[in-house]
Every structure is written in C-alpha cells, then in structure tokens.
Amino acid sequence: ERSCGIGQSYVVYTMKVVNGDTSWVCEKRYSDFLCLDEVLKSKFWSMTVPKLPGKKLFFNFDEDFVKRRREALQKWMRDILQVACFSQSDELWHFLTDSKSIVGVPPEIREENENFAQAIPVQ
C-alpha cells in the first residue's frame, strides 16, 4: 500500500518480468492493468481479451481482497501472454518496460524504452 497525499492511498502490485537472460521488477497499480486491458481491447477488437478482475470501490485495502486480486491479476497476465498477438504487442512491451514503474531498470531495457518513446511519443 502506498500513499500519494492526504487520504490518497493505493495498492501497488509487484511483478517480476523475465525476458531471456534479463529480468527486472516493475510496480503497477490496478489502474495500469485497467489501461492495458482497454488498449488491448481497442487495438485487437476482433479478439477476446481475457477478463480483467473487477474494480472494487470500497474495502479494496482488505488483505484478503488484495491477495485474491493479486492472484487474479497473475492469472490474467498469464492468459494475456498465451495469445501471440497480445504477448508480442508494443503495448504490452511498453507496459512491462515503462521505466517509471521499474525498480532498478536494467540498462538495456532503459535504452530500448527510450528508443520506443522517441519512435512513439507517449502522452
């Protein structure tokens, strides 16, 4: 759980990403997963995107709820990675390599992310 101001707390989910011999850890909020879900649905409108766990407005800091959501997000990410068009998309790669969410960005990922940002400006 993190705080971003008075009464503004949120849950951070930590992901370990492995790509060949390189691995890194990134932190994501539920809203980051929601955004990726929306982007994939928009880009791959003819495909069935796995169902993202639902949003909960109240009691979303409850330890049991956070644990269940974490497990559901892990399953969702595994399901996304099983579909070639999703797993090979620039959108998923950006989600996994966005240097703002990576803890200890590996140099090769930082360089590739900077090149991607120059090629496709993210606003």
mmCIF file of N, CA and C in Angstrom:
data_model
loop_
_atom_site.group_PDB
_atom_site.id
_atom_site.type_symbol
_atom_site.label_atom_id
_atom_site.label_comp_id
_atom_site.label_asym_id
_atom_site.label_seq_id
_atom_site.Cartn_x
_atom_site.Cartn_y
_atom_site.Cartn_z
ATOM 1 N N GLU A 1 0.845 -1.174 0.000
ATOM 2 C CA GLU A 1 0.000 0.000 0.000
ATOM 3 C C GLU A 1 0.892 1.239 0.000
ATOM 4 N N ARG A 2 0.532 2.216 -0.805
ATOM 5 C CA ARG A 2 1.285 3.471 -0.895
ATOM 6 C C ARG A 2 0.345 4.635 -0.643
ATOM 7 N N SER A 3 0.917 5.761 -0.343
ATOM 8 C CA SER A 3 0.135 6.968 -0.135
ATOM 9 C C SER A 3 0.635 8.039 -1.087
ATOM 10 N N CYS A 4 -0.305 8.782 -1.665
ATOM 11 C CA CYS A 4 0.089 9.864 -2.583
ATOM 12 C C CYS A 4 -0.574 11.173 -2.171
ATOM 13 N N GLY A 5 -0.743 11.369 -0.897
ATOM 14 C CA GLY A 5 -1.348 12.599 -0.413
ATOM 15 C C GLY A 5 -2.320 12.283 0.711
ATOM 16 N N ILE A 6 -2.967 13.301 1.204
ATOM 17 C CA ILE A 6 -3.896 13.139 2.318
ATOM 18 C C ILE A 6 -5.081 12.284 1.878
ATOM 19 N N GLY A 7 -5.219 11.144 2.529
ATOM 20 C CA GLY A 7 -6.340 10.249 2.234
ATOM 21 C C GLY A 7 -6.276 9.591 0.868
ATOM 22 N N GLN A 8 -5.141 9.644 0.212
ATOM 23 C CA GLN A 8 -4.994 9.101 -1.142
ATOM 24 C C GLN A 8 -4.052 7.901 -1.114
ATOM 25 N N SER A 9 -4.549 6.741 -0.734
ATOM 26 C CA SER A 9 -3.732 5.531 -0.694
ATOM 27 C C SER A 9 -4.091 4.634 -1.858
ATOM 28 N N TYR A 10 -3.163 3.776 -2.238
ATOM 29 C CA TYR A 10 -3.410 2.824 -3.308
ATOM 30 C C TYR A 10 -2.523 1.604 -3.120
ATOM 31 N N VAL A 11 -2.905 0.518 -3.762
ATOM 32 C CA VAL A 11 -2.158 -0.736 -3.680
ATOM 33 C C VAL A 11 -1.242 -0.832 -4.885
ATOM 34 N N VAL A 12 -0.009 -1.287 -4.652
ATOM 35 C CA VAL A 12 0.968 -1.491 -5.720
ATOM 36 C C VAL A 12 1.215 -2.990 -5.831
ATOM 37 N N TYR A 13 1.125 -3.503 -7.054
ATOM 38 C CA TYR A 13 1.407 -4.914 -7.320
ATOM 39 C C TYR A 13 2.791 -4.998 -7.945
ATOM 40 N N THR A 14 3.636 -5.843 -7.392
ATOM 41 C CA THR A 14 4.999 -6.004 -7.862
ATOM 42 C C THR A 14 5.067 -7.205 -8.793
ATOM 43 N N MET A 15 5.662 -7.008 -9.968
ATOM 44 C CA MET A 15 5.785 -8.070 -10.958
ATOM 45 C C MET A 15 7.251 -8.299 -11.281
ATOM 46 N N LYS A 16 7.655 -9.556 -11.341
ATOM 47 C CA LYS A 16 8.993 -9.887 -11.833
ATOM 48 C C LYS A 16 8.814 -10.298 -13.293
ATOM 49 N N VAL A 17 9.525 -9.633 -14.179
ATOM 50 C CA VAL A 17 9.450 -9.896 -15.614
ATOM 51 C C VAL A 17 10.759 -10.559 -16.031
ATOM 52 N N VAL A 18 10.644 -11.666 -16.765
ATOM 53 C CA VAL A 18 11.817 -12.378 -17.254
ATOM 54 C C VAL A 18 11.737 -12.423 -18.771
ATOM 55 N N ASN A 19 12.787 -11.945 -19.435
ATOM 56 C CA ASN A 19 12.872 -11.947 -20.890
ATOM 57 C C ASN A 19 14.247 -12.496 -21.265
ATOM 58 N N GLY A 20 14.292 -13.796 -21.543
ATOM 59 C CA GLY A 20 15.577 -14.436 -21.830
ATOM 60 C C GLY A 20 16.449 -14.429 -20.591
ATOM 61 N N ASP A 21 17.658 -13.869 -20.720
ATOM 62 C CA ASP A 21 18.602 -13.803 -19.596
ATOM 63 C C ASP A 21 18.407 -12.554 -18.745
ATOM 64 N N THR A 22 17.521 -11.677 -19.162
ATOM 65 C CA THR A 22 17.309 -10.418 -18.463
ATOM 66 C C THR A 22 16.029 -10.494 -17.637
ATOM 67 N N SER A 23 16.083 -9.962 -16.442
ATOM 68 C CA SER A 23 14.873 -9.887 -15.627
ATOM 69 C C SER A 23 14.850 -8.553 -14.894
ATOM 70 N N TRP A 24 13.680 -8.113 -14.542
ATOM 71 C CA TRP A 24 13.518 -6.869 -13.809
ATOM 72 C C TRP A 24 12.217 -6.929 -13.030
ATOM 73 N N VAL A 25 12.066 -6.005 -12.118
ATOM 74 C CA VAL A 25 10.870 -5.913 -11.283
ATOM 75 C C VAL A 25 10.188 -4.597 -11.593
ATOM 76 N N CYS A 26 8.874 -4.670 -11.797
ATOM 77 C CA CYS A 26 8.128 -3.429 -12.003
ATOM 78 C C CYS A 26 6.934 -3.399 -11.060
ATOM 79 N N GLU A 27 6.494 -2.204 -10.773
ATOM 80 C CA GLU A 27 5.372 -1.998 -9.872
ATOM 81 C C GLU A 27 4.227 -1.381 -10.659
ATOM 82 N N LYS A 28 3.037 -1.947 -10.473
ATOM 83 C CA LYS A 28 1.859 -1.471 -11.193
ATOM 84 C C LYS A 28 0.693 -1.305 -10.233
ATOM 85 N N ARG A 29 -0.111 -0.305 -10.512
ATOM 86 C CA ARG A 29 -1.379 -0.127 -9.813
ATOM 87 C C ARG A 29 -2.455 -0.847 -10.618
ATOM 88 N N TYR A 30 -3.594 -1.089 -9.996
ATOM 89 C CA TYR A 30 -4.697 -1.723 -10.708
ATOM 90 C C TYR A 30 -5.062 -0.884 -11.941
ATOM 91 N N SER A 31 -5.019 0.431 -11.809
ATOM 92 C CA SER A 31 -5.387 1.312 -12.931
ATOM 93 C C SER A 31 -4.462 1.102 -14.130
ATOM 94 N N ASP A 32 -3.206 0.702 -13.905
ATOM 95 C CA ASP A 32 -2.287 0.405 -15.013
ATOM 96 C C ASP A 32 -2.756 -0.831 -15.776
ATOM 97 N N PHE A 33 -3.193 -1.867 -15.030
ATOM 98 C CA PHE A 33 -3.723 -3.067 -15.667
ATOM 99 C C PHE A 33 -5.003 -2.736 -16.431
ATOM 100 N N LEU A 34 -5.842 -1.890 -15.838
ATOM 101 C CA LEU A 34 -7.099 -1.486 -16.480
ATOM 102 C C LEU A 34 -6.823 -0.762 -17.794
ATOM 103 N N CYS A 35 -5.836 0.112 -17.792
ATOM 104 C CA CYS A 35 -5.459 0.846 -19.000
ATOM 105 C C CYS A 35 -4.962 -0.113 -20.081
ATOM 106 N N LEU A 36 -4.100 -1.061 -19.710
ATOM 107 C CA LEU A 36 -3.615 -2.046 -20.682
ATOM 108 C C LEU A 36 -4.772 -2.855 -21.240
ATOM 109 N N ASP A 37 -5.689 -3.255 -20.391
ATOM 110 C CA ASP A 37 -6.854 -4.011 -20.815
ATOM 111 C C ASP A 37 -7.653 -3.225 -21.869
ATOM 112 N N GLU A 38 -7.878 -1.957 -21.606
ATOM 113 C CA GLU A 38 -8.634 -1.112 -22.538
ATOM 114 C C GLU A 38 -7.902 -0.949 -23.867
ATOM 115 N N VAL A 39 -6.576 -0.774 -23.810
ATOM 116 C CA VAL A 39 -5.778 -0.619 -25.028
ATOM 117 C C VAL A 39 -5.822 -1.899 -25.861
ATOM 118 N N LEU A 40 -5.664 -3.043 -25.215
ATOM 119 C CA LEU A 40 -5.704 -4.319 -25.949
ATOM 120 C C LEU A 40 -7.076 -4.547 -26.572
ATOM 121 N N LYS A 41 -8.135 -4.236 -25.839
ATOM 122 C CA LYS A 41 -9.492 -4.402 -26.380
ATOM 123 C C LYS A 41 -9.717 -3.488 -27.576
ATOM 124 N N SER A 42 -9.172 -2.294 -27.522
ATOM 125 C CA SER A 42 -9.332 -1.340 -28.613
ATOM 126 C C SER A 42 -8.527 -1.763 -29.839
ATOM 127 N N LYS A 43 -7.284 -2.134 -29.636
ATOM 128 C CA LYS A 43 -6.419 -2.493 -30.754
ATOM 129 C C LYS A 43 -6.816 -3.827 -31.372
ATOM 130 N N PHE A 44 -7.157 -4.793 -30.534
ATOM 131 C CA PHE A 44 -7.492 -6.139 -31.008
ATOM 132 C C PHE A 44 -8.991 -6.378 -30.824
ATOM 133 N N TRP A 45 -9.788 -5.484 -31.385
ATOM 134 C CA TRP A 45 -11.232 -5.509 -31.175
ATOM 135 C C TRP A 45 -11.894 -6.799 -31.630
ATOM 136 N N SER A 46 -11.270 -7.522 -32.555
ATOM 137 C CA SER A 46 -11.882 -8.759 -33.043
ATOM 138 C C SER A 46 -11.499 -9.972 -32.194
ATOM 139 N N MET A 47 -10.595 -9.770 -31.240
ATOM 140 C CA MET A 47 -10.127 -10.861 -30.372
ATOM 141 C C MET A 47 -10.842 -10.781 -29.015
ATOM 142 N N THR A 48 -10.908 -11.904 -28.352
ATOM 143 C CA THR A 48 -11.445 -11.916 -26.993
ATOM 144 C C THR A 48 -10.287 -11.737 -26.025
ATOM 145 N N VAL A 49 -10.282 -10.598 -25.366
ATOM 146 C CA VAL A 49 -9.255 -10.310 -24.362
ATOM 147 C C VAL A 49 -9.715 -10.959 -23.056
ATOM 148 N N PRO A 50 -8.821 -11.695 -22.386
ATOM 149 C CA PRO A 50 -9.216 -12.300 -21.105
ATOM 150 C C PRO A 50 -9.819 -11.254 -20.170
ATOM 151 N N LYS A 51 -10.751 -11.697 -19.340
ATOM 152 C CA LYS A 51 -11.464 -10.778 -18.445
ATOM 153 C C LYS A 51 -10.565 -10.352 -17.282
ATOM 154 N N LEU A 52 -10.408 -9.047 -17.166
ATOM 155 C CA LEU A 52 -9.642 -8.457 -16.072
ATOM 156 C C LEU A 52 -10.476 -8.541 -14.797
ATOM 157 N N PRO A 53 -9.856 -8.836 -13.641
ATOM 158 C CA PRO A 53 -10.619 -8.834 -12.392
ATOM 159 C C PRO A 53 -11.296 -7.483 -12.194
ATOM 160 N N GLY A 54 -12.479 -7.490 -11.647
ATOM 161 C CA GLY A 54 -13.271 -6.270 -11.497
ATOM 162 C C GLY A 54 -12.702 -5.272 -10.508
ATOM 163 N N LYS A 55 -13.189 -4.046 -10.639
ATOM 164 C CA LYS A 55 -12.790 -2.963 -9.749
ATOM 165 C C LYS A 55 -13.695 -2.978 -8.528
ATOM 166 N N LYS A 56 -13.131 -2.634 -7.392
ATOM 167 C CA LYS A 56 -13.885 -2.568 -6.153
ATOM 168 C C LYS A 56 -13.673 -1.184 -5.572
ATOM 169 N N LEU A 57 -14.755 -0.495 -5.269
ATOM 170 C CA LEU A 57 -14.646 0.883 -4.799
ATOM 171 C C LEU A 57 -14.383 0.991 -3.299
ATOM 172 N N PHE A 58 -14.913 0.043 -2.532
ATOM 173 C CA PHE A 58 -14.764 0.117 -1.082
ATOM 174 C C PHE A 58 -14.068 -1.131 -0.555
ATOM 175 N N PHE A 59 -13.351 -0.987 0.532
ATOM 176 C CA PHE A 59 -12.656 -2.084 1.208
ATOM 177 C C PHE A 59 -11.629 -2.759 0.297
ATOM 178 N N ASN A 60 -11.049 -1.999 -0.633
ATOM 179 C CA ASN A 60 -10.068 -2.589 -1.540
ATOM 180 C C ASN A 60 -8.662 -2.657 -0.940
ATOM 181 N N PHE A 61 -8.516 -2.315 0.350
ATOM 182 C CA PHE A 61 -7.236 -2.478 1.039
ATOM 183 C C PHE A 61 -7.259 -3.685 1.966
ATOM 184 N N ASP A 62 -8.388 -4.356 2.007
ATOM 185 C CA ASP A 62 -8.527 -5.560 2.812
ATOM 186 C C ASP A 62 -7.497 -6.591 2.351
ATOM 187 N N GLU A 63 -6.763 -7.177 3.290
ATOM 188 C CA GLU A 63 -5.676 -8.091 2.965
ATOM 189 C C GLU A 63 -6.138 -9.273 2.103
ATOM 190 N N ASP A 64 -7.281 -9.842 2.428
ATOM 191 C CA ASP A 64 -7.802 -10.977 1.643
ATOM 192 C C ASP A 64 -8.161 -10.538 0.223
ATOM 193 N N PHE A 65 -8.772 -9.349 0.107
ATOM 194 C CA PHE A 65 -9.131 -8.846 -1.219
ATOM 195 C C PHE A 65 -7.880 -8.604 -2.056
ATOM 196 N N VAL A 66 -6.865 -7.977 -1.466
ATOM 197 C CA VAL A 66 -5.623 -7.694 -2.199
ATOM 198 C C VAL A 66 -4.974 -9.000 -2.648
ATOM 199 N N LYS A 67 -4.980 -10.000 -1.788
ATOM 200 C CA LYS A 67 -4.400 -11.300 -2.149
ATOM 201 C C LYS A 67 -5.166 -11.936 -3.302
ATOM 202 N N ARG A 68 -6.501 -11.923 -3.234
ATOM 203 C CA ARG A 68 -7.318 -12.507 -4.322
ATOM 204 C C ARG A 68 -7.118 -11.742 -5.630
ATOM 205 N N ARG A 69 -7.055 -10.418 -5.540
ATOM 206 C CA ARG A 69 -6.863 -9.623 -6.750
ATOM 207 C C ARG A 69 -5.481 -9.888 -7.347
ATOM 208 N N ARG A 70 -4.455 -9.981 -6.499
ATOM 209 C CA ARG A 70 -3.101 -10.275 -6.983
ATOM 210 C C ARG A 70 -3.089 -11.597 -7.738
ATOM 211 N N GLU A 71 -3.705 -12.612 -7.167
ATOM 212 C CA GLU A 71 -3.770 -13.920 -7.821
ATOM 213 C C GLU A 71 -4.543 -13.840 -9.139
ATOM 214 N N ALA A 72 -5.633 -13.079 -9.148
ATOM 215 C CA ALA A 72 -6.426 -12.920 -10.371
ATOM 216 C C ALA A 72 -5.646 -12.145 -11.438
ATOM 217 N N LEU A 73 -4.878 -11.135 -11.021
ATOM 218 C CA LEU A 73 -4.057 -10.381 -11.973
ATOM 219 C C LEU A 73 -2.934 -11.250 -12.536
ATOM 220 N N GLN A 74 -2.367 -12.121 -11.703
ATOM 221 C CA GLN A 74 -1.342 -13.053 -12.193
ATOM 222 C C GLN A 74 -1.931 -13.965 -13.257
ATOM 223 N N LYS A 75 -3.122 -14.493 -13.007
ATOM 224 C CA LYS A 75 -3.780 -15.366 -13.987
ATOM 225 C C LYS A 75 -4.085 -14.585 -15.261
ATOM 226 N N TRP A 76 -4.576 -13.362 -15.112
ATOM 227 C CA TRP A 76 -4.909 -12.536 -16.271
ATOM 228 C C TRP A 76 -3.666 -12.303 -17.128
ATOM 229 N N MET A 77 -2.537 -11.969 -16.467
ATOM 230 C CA MET A 77 -1.310 -11.713 -17.209
ATOM 231 C C MET A 77 -0.828 -12.983 -17.913
ATOM 232 N N ARG A 78 -0.913 -14.130 -17.239
ATOM 233 C CA ARG A 78 -0.529 -15.398 -17.890
ATOM 234 C C ARG A 78 -1.410 -15.664 -19.101
ATOM 235 N N ASP A 79 -2.709 -15.408 -18.966
ATOM 236 C CA ASP A 79 -3.635 -15.610 -20.087
ATOM 237 C C ASP A 79 -3.308 -14.678 -21.256
ATOM 238 N N ILE A 80 -2.970 -13.427 -20.952
ATOM 239 C CA ILE A 80 -2.579 -12.462 -21.988
ATOM 240 C C ILE A 80 -1.333 -12.964 -22.713
ATOM 241 N N LEU A 81 -0.361 -13.458 -21.957
ATOM 242 C CA LEU A 81 0.905 -13.902 -22.542
ATOM 243 C C LEU A 81 0.754 -15.161 -23.394
ATOM 244 N N GLN A 82 -0.350 -15.882 -23.248
ATOM 245 C CA GLN A 82 -0.585 -17.096 -24.035
ATOM 246 C C GLN A 82 -1.080 -16.797 -25.451
ATOM 247 N N VAL A 83 -1.501 -15.557 -25.700
ATOM 248 C CA VAL A 83 -2.040 -15.174 -27.009
ATOM 249 C C VAL A 83 -0.974 -14.353 -27.745
ATOM 250 N N ALA A 84 -0.511 -14.872 -28.870
ATOM 251 C CA ALA A 84 0.629 -14.271 -29.581
ATOM 252 C C ALA A 84 0.428 -12.792 -29.890
ATOM 253 N N CYS A 85 -0.735 -12.416 -30.417
ATOM 254 C CA CYS A 85 -0.906 -11.008 -30.802
ATOM 255 C C CYS A 85 -0.848 -10.077 -29.590
ATOM 256 N N PHE A 86 -1.279 -10.551 -28.417
ATOM 257 C CA PHE A 86 -1.182 -9.733 -27.207
ATOM 258 C C PHE A 86 0.256 -9.722 -26.693
ATOM 259 N N SER A 87 0.845 -10.912 -26.582
ATOM 260 C CA SER A 87 2.167 -11.024 -25.960
ATOM 261 C C SER A 87 3.266 -10.371 -26.797
ATOM 262 N N GLN A 88 3.038 -10.227 -28.105
ATOM 263 C CA GLN A 88 4.040 -9.618 -28.978
ATOM 264 C C GLN A 88 3.722 -8.160 -29.310
ATOM 265 N N SER A 89 2.716 -7.611 -28.668
ATOM 266 C CA SER A 89 2.311 -6.241 -28.990
ATOM 267 C C SER A 89 3.238 -5.208 -28.346
ATOM 268 N N ASP A 90 3.378 -4.086 -29.018
ATOM 269 C CA ASP A 90 4.157 -2.970 -28.472
ATOM 270 C C ASP A 90 3.540 -2.469 -27.166
ATOM 271 N N GLU A 91 2.215 -2.533 -27.087
ATOM 272 C CA GLU A 91 1.515 -2.032 -25.905
ATOM 273 C C GLU A 91 1.874 -2.843 -24.663
ATOM 274 N N LEU A 92 1.936 -4.159 -24.803
ATOM 275 C CA LEU A 92 2.310 -4.989 -23.658
ATOM 276 C C LEU A 92 3.774 -4.762 -23.303
ATOM 277 N N TRP A 93 4.632 -4.677 -24.322
ATOM 278 C CA TRP A 93 6.054 -4.440 -24.066
ATOM 279 C C TRP A 93 6.247 -3.120 -23.323
ATOM 280 N N HIS A 94 5.540 -2.080 -23.735
ATOM 281 C CA HIS A 94 5.640 -0.790 -23.054
ATOM 282 C C HIS A 94 5.145 -0.916 -21.608
ATOM 283 N N PHE A 95 4.056 -1.638 -21.391
ATOM 284 C CA PHE A 95 3.525 -1.860 -20.048
ATOM 285 C C PHE A 95 4.584 -2.509 -19.157
ATOM 286 N N LEU A 96 5.295 -3.482 -19.698
ATOM 287 C CA LEU A 96 6.280 -4.231 -18.911
ATOM 288 C C LEU A 96 7.617 -3.516 -18.766
ATOM 289 N N THR A 97 7.905 -2.565 -19.657
ATOM 290 C CA THR A 97 9.221 -1.920 -19.646
ATOM 291 C C THR A 97 9.164 -0.426 -19.356
ATOM 292 N N ASP A 98 8.014 0.099 -19.023
ATOM 293 C CA ASP A 98 7.890 1.523 -18.707
ATOM 294 C C ASP A 98 8.803 1.849 -17.530
ATOM 295 N N SER A 99 9.834 2.634 -17.783
ATOM 296 C CA SER A 99 10.860 2.877 -16.766
ATOM 297 C C SER A 99 10.317 3.581 -15.524
ATOM 298 N N LYS A 100 9.154 4.228 -15.615
ATOM 299 C CA LYS A 100 8.582 4.873 -14.425
ATOM 300 C C LYS A 100 8.128 3.842 -13.400
ATOM 301 N N SER A 101 7.864 2.600 -13.864
ATOM 302 C CA SER A 101 7.362 1.594 -12.931
ATOM 303 C C SER A 101 8.386 0.511 -12.600
ATOM 304 N N ILE A 102 9.567 0.590 -13.210
ATOM 305 C CA ILE A 102 10.572 -0.448 -12.991
ATOM 306 C C ILE A 102 11.472 -0.073 -11.827
ATOM 307 N N VAL A 103 11.712 -1.036 -10.972
ATOM 308 C CA VAL A 103 12.604 -0.867 -9.835
ATOM 309 C C VAL A 103 13.980 -1.343 -10.283
ATOM 310 N N GLY A 104 14.943 -0.438 -10.382
ATOM 311 C CA GLY A 104 16.278 -0.819 -10.838
ATOM 312 C C GLY A 104 16.276 -1.219 -12.311
ATOM 313 N N VAL A 105 16.024 -0.264 -13.189
ATOM 314 C CA VAL A 105 15.899 -0.540 -14.620
ATOM 315 C C VAL A 105 17.211 -1.058 -15.202
ATOM 316 N N PRO A 106 17.199 -2.271 -15.818
ATOM 317 C CA PRO A 106 18.411 -2.756 -16.486
ATOM 318 C C PRO A 106 18.779 -1.807 -17.626
ATOM 319 N N PRO A 107 20.064 -1.522 -17.849
ATOM 320 C CA PRO A 107 20.475 -0.553 -18.879
ATOM 321 C C PRO A 107 19.906 -0.859 -20.257
ATOM 322 N N GLU A 108 19.884 -2.141 -20.657
ATOM 323 C CA GLU A 108 19.387 -2.464 -21.995
ATOM 324 C C GLU A 108 17.880 -2.187 -22.117
ATOM 325 N N ILE A 109 17.146 -2.352 -21.027
ATOM 326 C CA ILE A 109 15.716 -2.046 -21.045
ATOM 327 C C ILE A 109 15.515 -0.539 -21.075
ATOM 328 N N ARG A 110 16.312 0.204 -20.295
ATOM 329 C CA ARG A 110 16.205 1.665 -20.276
ATOM 330 C C ARG A 110 16.446 2.224 -21.677
ATOM 331 N N GLU A 111 17.507 1.737 -22.348
ATOM 332 C CA GLU A 111 17.838 2.219 -23.691
ATOM 333 C C GLU A 111 16.728 1.879 -24.681
ATOM 334 N N GLU A 112 16.235 0.652 -24.627
ATOM 335 C CA GLU A 112 15.167 0.252 -25.551
ATOM 336 C C GLU A 112 13.891 1.049 -25.295
ATOM 337 N N ASN A 113 13.582 1.305 -24.030
ATOM 338 C CA ASN A 113 12.395 2.078 -23.682
ATOM 339 C C ASN A 113 12.527 3.521 -24.175
ATOM 340 N N GLU A 114 13.724 4.093 -24.059
ATOM 341 C CA GLU A 114 13.937 5.454 -24.548
ATOM 342 C C GLU A 114 13.790 5.515 -26.069
ATOM 343 N N ASN A 115 14.293 4.492 -26.771
ATOM 344 C CA ASN A 115 14.142 4.433 -28.227
ATOM 345 C C ASN A 115 12.675 4.313 -28.611
ATOM 346 N N PHE A 116 11.933 3.499 -27.874
ATOM 347 C CA PHE A 116 10.497 3.328 -28.132
ATOM 348 C C PHE A 116 9.765 4.647 -27.917
ATOM 349 N N ALA A 117 10.096 5.341 -26.836
ATOM 350 C CA ALA A 117 9.449 6.613 -26.542
ATOM 351 C C ALA A 117 9.729 7.651 -27.607
ATOM 352 N N GLN A 118 10.934 7.626 -28.200
ATOM 353 C CA GLN A 118 11.249 8.557 -29.273
ATOM 354 C C GLN A 118 10.479 8.212 -30.539
ATOM 355 N N ALA A 119 10.322 6.918 -30.800
ATOM 356 C CA ALA A 119 9.621 6.476 -32.009
ATOM 357 C C ALA A 119 8.120 6.729 -31.902
ATOM 358 N N ILE A 120 7.569 6.479 -30.717
ATOM 359 C CA ILE A 120 6.135 6.656 -30.491
ATOM 360 C C ILE A 120 5.980 7.479 -29.218
ATOM 361 N N PRO A 121 5.858 8.791 -29.340
ATOM 362 C CA PRO A 121 5.729 9.621 -28.139
ATOM 363 C C PRO A 121 4.507 9.210 -27.312
ATOM 364 N N VAL A 122 4.744 9.006 -26.022
ATOM 365 C CA VAL A 122 3.657 8.634 -25.101
ATOM 366 C C VAL A 122 3.260 9.892 -24.348
ATOM 367 N N GLN A 123 1.960 10.170 -24.372
ATOM 368 C CA GLN A 123 1.488 11.405 -23.718
ATOM 369 C C GLN A 123 0.835 11.113 -22.408
#
